[in-house]
Short mmCIF file of C-alpha atoms in Angstrom, two decimals:
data_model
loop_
_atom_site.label_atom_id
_atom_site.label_comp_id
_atom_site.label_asym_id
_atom_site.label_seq_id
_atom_site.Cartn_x
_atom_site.Cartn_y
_atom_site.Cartn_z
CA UNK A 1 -7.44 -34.05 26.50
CA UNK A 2 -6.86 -31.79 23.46
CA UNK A 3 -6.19 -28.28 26.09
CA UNK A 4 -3.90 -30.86 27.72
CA UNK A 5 -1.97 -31.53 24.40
CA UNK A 6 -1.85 -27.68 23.41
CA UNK A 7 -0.54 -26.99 27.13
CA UNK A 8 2.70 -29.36 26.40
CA UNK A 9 5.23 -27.42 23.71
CA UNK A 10 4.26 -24.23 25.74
CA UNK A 11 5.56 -25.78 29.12
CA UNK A 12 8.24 -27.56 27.06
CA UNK A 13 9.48 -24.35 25.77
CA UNK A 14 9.12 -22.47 28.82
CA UNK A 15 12.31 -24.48 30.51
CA UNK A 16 14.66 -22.96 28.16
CA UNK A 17 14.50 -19.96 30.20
CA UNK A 18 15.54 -21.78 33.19
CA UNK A 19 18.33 -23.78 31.65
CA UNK A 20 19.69 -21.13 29.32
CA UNK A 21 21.00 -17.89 30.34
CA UNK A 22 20.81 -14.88 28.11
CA UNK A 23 24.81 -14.24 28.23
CA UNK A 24 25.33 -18.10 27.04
CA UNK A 25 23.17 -17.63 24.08
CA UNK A 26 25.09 -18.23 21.05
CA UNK A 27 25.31 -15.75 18.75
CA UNK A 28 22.74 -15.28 15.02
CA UNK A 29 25.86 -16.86 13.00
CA UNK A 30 25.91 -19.98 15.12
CA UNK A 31 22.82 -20.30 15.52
CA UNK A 32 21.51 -20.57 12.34
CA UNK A 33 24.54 -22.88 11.56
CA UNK A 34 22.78 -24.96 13.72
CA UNK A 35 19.84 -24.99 11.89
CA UNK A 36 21.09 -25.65 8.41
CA UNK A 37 21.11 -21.95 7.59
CA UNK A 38 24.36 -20.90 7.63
CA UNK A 39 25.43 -20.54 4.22
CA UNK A 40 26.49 -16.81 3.16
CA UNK A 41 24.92 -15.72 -0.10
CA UNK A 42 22.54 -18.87 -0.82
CA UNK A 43 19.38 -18.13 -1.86
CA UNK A 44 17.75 -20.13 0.67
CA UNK A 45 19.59 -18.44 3.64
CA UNK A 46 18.84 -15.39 2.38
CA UNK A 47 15.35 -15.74 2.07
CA UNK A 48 15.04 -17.21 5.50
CA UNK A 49 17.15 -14.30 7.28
CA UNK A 50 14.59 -11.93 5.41
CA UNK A 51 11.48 -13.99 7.07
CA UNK A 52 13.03 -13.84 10.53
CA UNK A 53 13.14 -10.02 9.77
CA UNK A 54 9.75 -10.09 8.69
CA UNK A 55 8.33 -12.04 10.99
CA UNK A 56 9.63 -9.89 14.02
CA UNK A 57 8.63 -6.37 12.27
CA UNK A 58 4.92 -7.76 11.50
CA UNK A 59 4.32 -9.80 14.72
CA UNK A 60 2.54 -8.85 18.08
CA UNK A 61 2.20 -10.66 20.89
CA UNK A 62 -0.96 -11.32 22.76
CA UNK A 63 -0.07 -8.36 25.49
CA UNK A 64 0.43 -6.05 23.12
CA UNK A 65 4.72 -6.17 22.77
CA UNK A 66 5.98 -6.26 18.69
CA UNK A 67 8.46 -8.94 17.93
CA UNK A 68 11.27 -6.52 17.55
CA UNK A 69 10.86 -5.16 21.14
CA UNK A 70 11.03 -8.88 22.40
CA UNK A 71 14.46 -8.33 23.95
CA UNK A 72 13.99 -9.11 27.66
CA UNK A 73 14.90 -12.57 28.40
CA UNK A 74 14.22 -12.41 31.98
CA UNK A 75 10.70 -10.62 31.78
CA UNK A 76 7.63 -12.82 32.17
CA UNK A 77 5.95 -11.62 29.05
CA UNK A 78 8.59 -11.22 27.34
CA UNK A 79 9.27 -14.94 27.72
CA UNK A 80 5.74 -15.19 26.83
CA UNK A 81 5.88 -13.23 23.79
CA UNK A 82 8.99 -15.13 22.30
CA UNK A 83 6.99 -18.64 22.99
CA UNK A 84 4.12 -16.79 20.54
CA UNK A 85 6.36 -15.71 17.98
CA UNK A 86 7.88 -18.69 17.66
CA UNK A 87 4.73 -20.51 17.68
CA UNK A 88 3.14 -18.69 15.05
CA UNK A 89 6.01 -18.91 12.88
CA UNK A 90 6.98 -22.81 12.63
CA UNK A 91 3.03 -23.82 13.51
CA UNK A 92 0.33 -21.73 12.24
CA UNK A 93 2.71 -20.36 8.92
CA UNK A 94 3.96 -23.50 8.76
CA UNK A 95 7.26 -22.08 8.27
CA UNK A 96 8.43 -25.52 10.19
CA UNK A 97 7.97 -27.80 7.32
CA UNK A 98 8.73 -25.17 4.85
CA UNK A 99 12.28 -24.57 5.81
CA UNK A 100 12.79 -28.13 7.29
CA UNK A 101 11.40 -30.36 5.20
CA UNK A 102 10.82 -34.04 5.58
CA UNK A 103 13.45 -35.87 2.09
CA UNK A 104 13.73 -39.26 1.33
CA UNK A 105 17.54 -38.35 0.27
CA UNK A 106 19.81 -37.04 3.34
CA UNK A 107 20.71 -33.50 2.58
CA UNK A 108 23.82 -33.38 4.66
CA UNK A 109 23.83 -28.87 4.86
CA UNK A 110 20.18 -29.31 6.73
CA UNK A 111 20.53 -32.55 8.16
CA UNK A 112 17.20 -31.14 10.73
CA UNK A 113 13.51 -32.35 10.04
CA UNK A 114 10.98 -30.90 11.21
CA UNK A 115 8.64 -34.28 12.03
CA UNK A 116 11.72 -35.37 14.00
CA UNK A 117 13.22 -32.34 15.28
CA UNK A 118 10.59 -29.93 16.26
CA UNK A 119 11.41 -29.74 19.88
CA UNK A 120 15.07 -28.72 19.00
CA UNK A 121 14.19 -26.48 15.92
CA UNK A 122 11.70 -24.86 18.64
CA UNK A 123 14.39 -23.90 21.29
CA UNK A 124 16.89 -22.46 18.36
CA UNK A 125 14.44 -20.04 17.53
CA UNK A 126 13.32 -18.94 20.31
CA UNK A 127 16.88 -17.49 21.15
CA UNK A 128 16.93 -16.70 17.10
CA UNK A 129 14.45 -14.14 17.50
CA UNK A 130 15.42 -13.00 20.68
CA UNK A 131 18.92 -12.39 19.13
CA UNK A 132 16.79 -10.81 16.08
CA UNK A 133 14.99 -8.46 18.22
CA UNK A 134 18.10 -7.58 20.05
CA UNK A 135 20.25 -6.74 16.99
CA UNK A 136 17.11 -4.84 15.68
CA UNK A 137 16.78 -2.66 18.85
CA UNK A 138 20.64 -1.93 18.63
CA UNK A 139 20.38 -1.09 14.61
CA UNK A 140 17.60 1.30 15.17
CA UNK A 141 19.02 3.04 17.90
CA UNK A 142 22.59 3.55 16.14
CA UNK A 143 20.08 5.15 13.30
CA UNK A 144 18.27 7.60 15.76
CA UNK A 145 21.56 8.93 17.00
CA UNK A 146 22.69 9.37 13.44
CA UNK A 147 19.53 11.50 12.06
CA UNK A 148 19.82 13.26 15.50
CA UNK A 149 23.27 14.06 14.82
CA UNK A 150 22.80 15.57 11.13
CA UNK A 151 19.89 17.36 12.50
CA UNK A 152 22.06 19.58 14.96
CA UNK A 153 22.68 23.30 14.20
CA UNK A 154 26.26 23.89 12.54
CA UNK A 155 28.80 25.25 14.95
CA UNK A 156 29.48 28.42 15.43
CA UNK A 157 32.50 28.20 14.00
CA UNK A 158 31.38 27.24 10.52
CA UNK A 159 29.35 30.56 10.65
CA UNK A 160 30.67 33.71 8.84
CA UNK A 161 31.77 36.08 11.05
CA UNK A 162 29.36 39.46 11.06
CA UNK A 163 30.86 42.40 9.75
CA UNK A 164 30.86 44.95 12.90
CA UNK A 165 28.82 48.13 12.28
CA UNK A 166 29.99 51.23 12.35
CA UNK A 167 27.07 53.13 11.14
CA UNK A 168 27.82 55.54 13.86
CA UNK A 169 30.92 57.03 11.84
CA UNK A 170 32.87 56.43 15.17
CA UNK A 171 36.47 55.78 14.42
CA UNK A 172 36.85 52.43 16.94
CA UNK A 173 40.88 52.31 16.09
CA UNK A 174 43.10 52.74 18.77
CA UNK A 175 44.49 56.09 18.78
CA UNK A 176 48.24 56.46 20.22
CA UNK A 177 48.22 59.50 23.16
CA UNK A 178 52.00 60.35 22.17
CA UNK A 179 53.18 63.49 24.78
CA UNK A 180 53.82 66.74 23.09
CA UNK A 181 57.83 67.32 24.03
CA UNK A 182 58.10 70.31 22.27
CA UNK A 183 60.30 73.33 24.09
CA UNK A 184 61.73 70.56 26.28
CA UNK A 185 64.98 70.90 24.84
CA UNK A 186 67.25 72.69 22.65
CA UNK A 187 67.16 70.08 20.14
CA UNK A 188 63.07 69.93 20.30
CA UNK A 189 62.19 73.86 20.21
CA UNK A 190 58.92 75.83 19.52
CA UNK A 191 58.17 77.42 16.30
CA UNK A 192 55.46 80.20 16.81
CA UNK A 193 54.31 79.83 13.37
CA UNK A 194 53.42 77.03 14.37
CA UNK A 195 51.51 77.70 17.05
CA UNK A 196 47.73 78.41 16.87
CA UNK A 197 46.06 81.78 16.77
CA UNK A 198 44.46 83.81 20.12
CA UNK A 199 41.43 83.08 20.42
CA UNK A 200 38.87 85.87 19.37
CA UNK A 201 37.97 88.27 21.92
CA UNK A 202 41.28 87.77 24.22
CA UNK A 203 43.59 90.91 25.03
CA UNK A 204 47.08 91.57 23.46
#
């Protein structure tokens, strides 16, 4: 009788993958609006976005998948995975009655209780940590691009440009071949002291 007891919240929770579809799923904001924890910059929001973080960084599921890789809302043990996490977070930390806790006074920014609203508290977290480990996935792969980005080489344009070598003693300018027009006119004659002497050896 007591397996058959345990066997209930995990078939319960099961059917919200049947009657929710992942592209309906509200979004973190509204969600934990719905659960009284919508309250920028309270102390008590805080602390529970920071255990949501925690709890998906730290946990592992049975087959071996960590919270924050939980992002498959289709896959069997994925599915499987999100009923643990959830499970071990509002049962066995007893997070449930710690963030939802049973007042004699109504508190009307957390009007949920967890004696009375388990089931629906349940179902909000599940997609609360599937949402986690989907905004986790897309954080930490906006980072690897980043630190893969400032790891690249500088461009070759940034580099200084190397001095070309002439250690040759080759003179690489471009010399002008400008035609000798001497004689070719009156106004352009030859001057034979200007031209150069015989060469040695050759006859008068």
């Amino acid at each position: 009788m007591a397996s058959l007891a345990r066997g209930k919240p995990r078939k319960f929770g099961e059917r919200i993958f049947k009657t929710s579809k992942a592209t309906s799923i509200s979004s973190l904001t509204d969600l934990r609006k719905e659960l009284g924890y919508g309250h920028p910059g309270q102390d008590q929001d805080i602390a529970f976005k920071r255990a949501i973080r925690h709890q998906i960084e730290q946990f592992k599921s049975t087959e071996g998948i960590p919270g924050y890789r939980l992002t498959k809302w289709t896959d069997s043990s994925h599915k499987r995975g999100l009923l643990e996490i959830t499970r071990d977070f509002l049962d066995t930390q007893g997070k449930g009655v710690e963030y939802w806790p049973d007042r004699c006074h109504l508190d009307t920014s957390r009007p949920l209780r967890y004696h009375k609203d388990s089931a629906k508290i349940h179902r909000l977290m599940i997609k609360v940590f599937w949402r986690t480990a989907k905004e986790y996935k897309r954080h930490k792969t906006s980072s690897v691009a980043a630190a893969q980005l400032l790891s690249q080489p500088t461009n070759t344009i940034d580099r200084p440009i190397k001095a070309q070598d002439n250690s040759d003693g080759t003179d690489h300018r471009v010399l002008h071949n400008t035609p000798d027009i001497r004689g070719q006119s009156a106004d352009n004659p030859i001057y034979l002291d200007d031209m150069p002497p015989f060469v040695q050896g050759v006859s008068e």
